[in-house]
Amino acid sequence: MLLARFLSKIFIKEGIVLEDSQGQKYICGEILNKEKPLTLKLLKKSLNWKLLIYPELYLGEEYYKGNIKIENGTIYDFLNLTLKNLGRGKINIFSTAINNFVYALQFLTKHNFVKASKINAEMHYNRGEDIYDWMLDSEHRQYSCGLFKSREESLEKAQTNKLSHIVKKLNLKPGNRVLDIGCGWGGLSRFIAKEVGCEVHGISLASNQIDYCKKKARESKLDNLLSYELIDYRKVKGKWDRIINVGFFEHVSPKFYKIFFKKINELLKDNSDSICLTHTIASTNSPGPVNPFINKYIFKGGKVPAASQITQAIEQSGLIISGWESLIDHYNLTLDHWRKNFLQNINKAKKGYGEDFIRLWDFYLSSCSAAFKWSDLLVYQIETVKDFKSIPSRTRDYIYN
């Protein structure tokens, strides 16, 4: 069986049992737990070739539809073992060829123009407020990577660490005007207003997020400092002392990378201390296609950039990179907390969204966690300025003191 031979080449460090739709079992790699081996069970014959030619799409899709089962473990266990063995390597020549073709096609046809950006944002972030209630930290409602000073820290503490780290990097002062692009549910803007006393204007393309932000601003009695607007970043006017975008750049798409940073340059004040901070997921590999499962079912129109794409766009915008930090072994921990929180509410999720959604969301969180732990994903925090005078200090001690 070709699929079994293919999997045997992947599972070198530890192995699995593959069971096809006829009940035939194949040992792929070295099985460590012989009594209860981790088993990939296929319920449809067509999966023999689907998983061979395009596993990036069909593994998640068919698991979500209930045509793949994991025995003696979970989908989280299977994905972690798979990527632990695979690392940053390519899966096989079939999927590589398809991915290269898809990448070329997307580069020519799929771009986040203004209308498409709003549709894509509404698709994901308006999926259901209760999902994010179950999953995210309760205090800041952050849907981005936390900063874990130790692996034992709570999700709430890690997200507070992240917000505090960003505030220090921006060298904020009371009275600064701050633009928050892709403000989410407003946790960062509220934190800045409360801790520093800045005026923050948040923008998003998801109407439910804007409604939530306005409500929380009133409840926290910070509405004199906070304002929110349903608007595309390309249409924003004005001048700002600081600009932040956390978890937004992944939604920009390569065609608009240069336009995005040119817009940042336009919106930053020409004073001596204006700074922009971009917090984004990125790939350590060269530019490539989007993950087809994530693009189809989770973040339509999303694209993880490569470092080379980011630096080129910043250089072409006229901005200067003044700081660059890699956050490794943080987002996998964040995702693990989200998954744990979500599964603790599995009965509510099942009642509201059905069994298929449970599998969909579990695969999404598990696959992303495994990619951050074993594969090519990490988070960059990038500070950009208009000129050398904007740098807060000759050293970066001001961030850590």
PDB file of C-alpha atoms in Angstrom, residues 79-196:
ATOM      1  CA  LEU A  79      -0.345  15.783  14.760  1.00  0.00           C
ATOM      2  CA  ASN A  80       2.409  16.373  17.308  1.00  0.00           C
ATOM      3  CA  LEU A  81       3.997  13.012  16.520  1.00  0.00           C
ATOM      4  CA  THR A  82       3.721  13.653  12.783  1.00  0.00           C
ATOM      5  CA  LEU A  83       5.334  17.076  12.878  1.00  0.00           C
ATOM      6  CA  LYS A  84       7.916  15.948  15.422  1.00  0.00           C
ATOM      7  CA  ASN A  85       9.081  13.451  12.791  1.00  0.00           C
ATOM      8  CA  LEU A  86       8.597  15.715   9.793  1.00  0.00           C
ATOM      9  CA  GLY A  87      10.003  18.965  11.218  1.00  0.00           C
ATOM     10  CA  ARG A  88      10.411  21.677   8.591  1.00  0.00           C
ATOM     11  CA  GLY A  89      10.719  19.154   5.778  1.00  0.00           C
ATOM     12  CA  LYS A  90       8.388  18.863   2.791  1.00  0.00           C
ATOM     13  CA  ILE A  91       5.844  16.068   2.933  1.00  0.00           C
ATOM     14  CA  ASN A  92       6.247  14.465  -0.514  1.00  0.00           C
ATOM     15  CA  ILE A  93       6.635  15.322  -4.201  1.00  0.00           C
ATOM     16  CA  PHE A  94       2.877  15.134  -4.865  1.00  0.00           C
ATOM     17  CA  SER A  95       1.844  17.681  -2.255  1.00  0.00           C
ATOM     18  CA  THR A  96       4.874  19.851  -3.063  1.00  0.00           C
ATOM     19  CA  ALA A  97       3.798  20.054  -6.713  1.00  0.00           C
ATOM     20  CA  ILE A  98       0.202  20.890  -5.749  1.00  0.00           C
ATOM     21  CA  ASN A  99       1.343  23.491  -3.212  1.00  0.00           C
ATOM     22  CA  ASN A 100       3.624  25.171  -5.748  1.00  0.00           C
ATOM     23  CA  PHE A 101       0.779  25.329  -8.266  1.00  0.00           C
ATOM     24  CA  VAL A 102      -1.660  26.671  -5.657  1.00  0.00           C
ATOM     25  CA  TYR A 103       0.881  29.275  -4.516  1.00  0.00           C
ATOM     26  CA  ALA A 104       1.341  30.549  -8.065  1.00  0.00           C
ATOM     27  CA  LEU A 105      -2.430  30.675  -8.603  1.00  0.00           C
ATOM     28  CA  GLN A 106      -3.074  32.488  -5.320  1.00  0.00           C
ATOM     29  CA  PHE A 107      -0.306  34.975  -6.022  1.00  0.00           C
ATOM     30  CA  LEU A 108      -2.073  35.905  -9.257  1.00  0.00           C
ATOM     31  CA  THR A 109      -5.715  35.774  -8.161  1.00  0.00           C
ATOM     32  CA  LYS A 110      -6.254  35.841  -4.364  1.00  0.00           C
ATOM     33  CA  HIS A 111      -5.792  39.245  -2.743  1.00  0.00           C
ATOM     34  CA  ASN A 112      -7.397  40.924   0.241  1.00  0.00           C
ATOM     35  CA  PHE A 113      -8.960  43.937  -1.403  1.00  0.00           C
ATOM     36  CA  VAL A 114     -11.214  46.067   0.803  1.00  0.00           C
ATOM     37  CA  LYS A 115     -14.459  44.155   0.174  1.00  0.00           C
ATOM     38  CA  ALA A 116     -12.834  40.714   0.426  1.00  0.00           C
ATOM     39  CA  SER A 117     -11.057  41.697   3.652  1.00  0.00           C
ATOM     40  CA  LYS A 118     -14.346  42.552   5.356  1.00  0.00           C
ATOM     41  CA  ILE A 119     -16.031  39.336   4.211  1.00  0.00           C
ATOM     42  CA  ASN A 120     -13.097  37.263   5.444  1.00  0.00           C
ATOM     43  CA  ALA A 121     -12.997  39.029   8.824  1.00  0.00           C
ATOM     44  CA  GLU A 122     -16.720  38.567   9.395  1.00  0.00           C
ATOM     45  CA  MET A 123     -16.461  34.860   8.480  1.00  0.00           C
ATOM     46  CA  HIS A 124     -14.043  34.058  11.288  1.00  0.00           C
ATOM     47  CA  TYR A 125     -14.591  36.599  14.050  1.00  0.00           C
ATOM     48  CA  ASN A 126     -18.398  36.574  13.835  1.00  0.00           C
ATOM     49  CA  ARG A 127     -18.482  32.769  14.000  1.00  0.00           C
ATOM     50  CA  GLY A 128     -19.896  32.833  17.528  1.00  0.00           C
ATOM     51  CA  GLU A 129     -19.056  34.952  20.562  1.00  0.00           C
ATOM     52  CA  ASP A 130     -19.482  32.006  22.915  1.00  0.00           C
ATOM     53  CA  ILE A 131     -16.620  30.128  21.190  1.00  0.00           C
ATOM     54  CA  TYR A 132     -14.213  32.901  22.148  1.00  0.00           C
ATOM     55  CA  ASP A 133     -15.766  33.179  25.625  1.00  0.00           C
ATOM     56  CA  TRP A 134     -14.903  29.532  26.202  1.00  0.00           C
ATOM     57  CA  MET A 135     -11.439  29.675  24.673  1.00  0.00           C
ATOM     58  CA  LEU A 136      -9.691  32.981  25.380  1.00  0.00           C
ATOM     59  CA  ASP A 137      -8.458  34.558  28.607  1.00  0.00           C
ATOM     60  CA  SER A 138     -11.283  36.232  30.482  1.00  0.00           C
ATOM     61  CA  GLU A 139      -9.550  39.498  31.402  1.00  0.00           C
ATOM     62  CA  HIS A 140      -8.117  40.727  28.094  1.00  0.00           C
ATOM     63  CA  ARG A 141      -9.817  38.395  25.562  1.00  0.00           C
ATOM     64  CA  GLN A 142      -6.609  38.146  23.541  1.00  0.00           C
ATOM     65  CA  TYR A 143      -6.723  36.114  20.324  1.00  0.00           C
ATOM     66  CA  SER A 144      -2.957  36.200  19.776  1.00  0.00           C
ATOM     67  CA  CYS A 145       0.206  34.709  21.253  1.00  0.00           C
ATOM     68  CA  GLY A 146       0.811  35.126  24.975  1.00  0.00           C
ATOM     69  CA  LEU A 147       4.238  35.656  26.524  1.00  0.00           C
ATOM     70  CA  PHE A 148       5.097  32.838  28.948  1.00  0.00           C
ATOM     71  CA  LYS A 149       7.946  33.705  31.276  1.00  0.00           C
ATOM     72  CA  SER A 150       7.634  30.129  32.471  1.00  0.00           C
ATOM     73  CA  ARG A 151       5.708  27.209  31.007  1.00  0.00           C
ATOM     74  CA  GLU A 152       3.696  26.959  34.232  1.00  0.00           C
ATOM     75  CA  GLU A 153       2.158  30.440  33.971  1.00  0.00           C
ATOM     76  CA  SER A 154      -1.574  30.781  33.406  1.00  0.00           C
ATOM     77  CA  LEU A 155      -2.998  31.991  30.122  1.00  0.00           C
ATOM     78  CA  GLU A 156      -4.236  35.171  31.845  1.00  0.00           C
ATOM     79  CA  LYS A 157      -0.742  35.958  33.166  1.00  0.00           C
ATOM     80  CA  ALA A 158       0.910  35.226  29.808  1.00  0.00           C
ATOM     81  CA  GLN A 159      -1.455  37.579  27.995  1.00  0.00           C
ATOM     82  CA  THR A 160      -0.856  40.321  30.559  1.00  0.00           C
ATOM     83  CA  ASN A 161       2.888  39.774  30.092  1.00  0.00           C
ATOM     84  CA  LYS A 162       2.460  40.237  26.351  1.00  0.00           C
ATOM     85  CA  LEU A 163       0.499  43.469  26.692  1.00  0.00           C
ATOM     86  CA  SER A 164       2.996  44.874  29.194  1.00  0.00           C
ATOM     87  CA  HIS A 165       5.902  43.941  26.895  1.00  0.00           C
ATOM     88  CA  ILE A 166       4.278  45.774  23.985  1.00  0.00           C
ATOM     89  CA  VAL A 167       3.605  48.872  26.095  1.00  0.00           C
ATOM     90  CA  LYS A 168       7.275  49.000  27.142  1.00  0.00           C
ATOM     91  CA  LYS A 169       8.502  48.592  23.579  1.00  0.00           C
ATOM     92  CA  LEU A 170       6.294  51.452  22.416  1.00  0.00           C
ATOM     93  CA  ASN A 171       7.751  53.701  25.147  1.00  0.00           C
ATOM     94  CA  LEU A 172       4.288  55.152  25.687  1.00  0.00           C
ATOM     95  CA  LYS A 173       3.644  58.408  27.489  1.00  0.00           C
ATOM     96  CA  PRO A 174       0.381  59.818  28.869  1.00  0.00           C
ATOM     97  CA  GLY A 175      -1.439  61.764  26.185  1.00  0.00           C
ATOM     98  CA  ASN A 176       0.038  59.843  23.238  1.00  0.00           C
ATOM     99  CA  ARG A 177      -2.420  59.185  20.411  1.00  0.00           C
ATOM    100  CA  VAL A 178      -2.344  55.479  19.525  1.00  0.00           C
ATOM    101  CA  LEU A 179      -3.870  53.673  16.538  1.00  0.00           C
ATOM    102  CA  ASP A 180      -4.654  49.982  17.095  1.00  0.00           C
ATOM    103  CA  ILE A 181      -5.063  48.277  13.691  1.00  0.00           C
ATOM    104  CA  GLY A 182      -7.033  45.055  14.008  1.00  0.00           C
ATOM    105  CA  CYS A 183      -8.007  45.812  17.597  1.00  0.00           C
ATOM    106  CA  GLY A 184      -9.864  42.540  18.155  1.00  0.00           C
ATOM    107  CA  TRP A 185     -11.989  42.693  21.299  1.00  0.00           C
ATOM    108  CA  GLY A 186     -10.076  45.691  22.604  1.00  0.00           C
ATOM    109  CA  GLY A 187      -7.947  44.138  25.351  1.00  0.00           C
ATOM    110  CA  LEU A 188      -4.748  45.916  24.323  1.00  0.00           C
ATOM    111  CA  SER A 189      -6.387  49.307  23.849  1.00  0.00           C
ATOM    112  CA  ARG A 190      -8.076  49.093  27.271  1.00  0.00           C
ATOM    113  CA  PHE A 191      -4.781  48.037  28.865  1.00  0.00           C
ATOM    114  CA  ILE A 192      -2.958  51.030  27.334  1.00  0.00           C
ATOM    115  CA  ALA A 193      -5.663  53.511  28.319  1.00  0.00           C
ATOM    116  CA  LYS A 194      -5.827  52.196  31.888  1.00  0.00           C
ATOM    117  CA  GLU A 195      -2.092  51.732  32.521  1.00  0.00           C
ATOM    118  CA  VAL A 196      -0.658  54.744  30.658  1.00  0.00           C
TER     119      VAL A 196
END
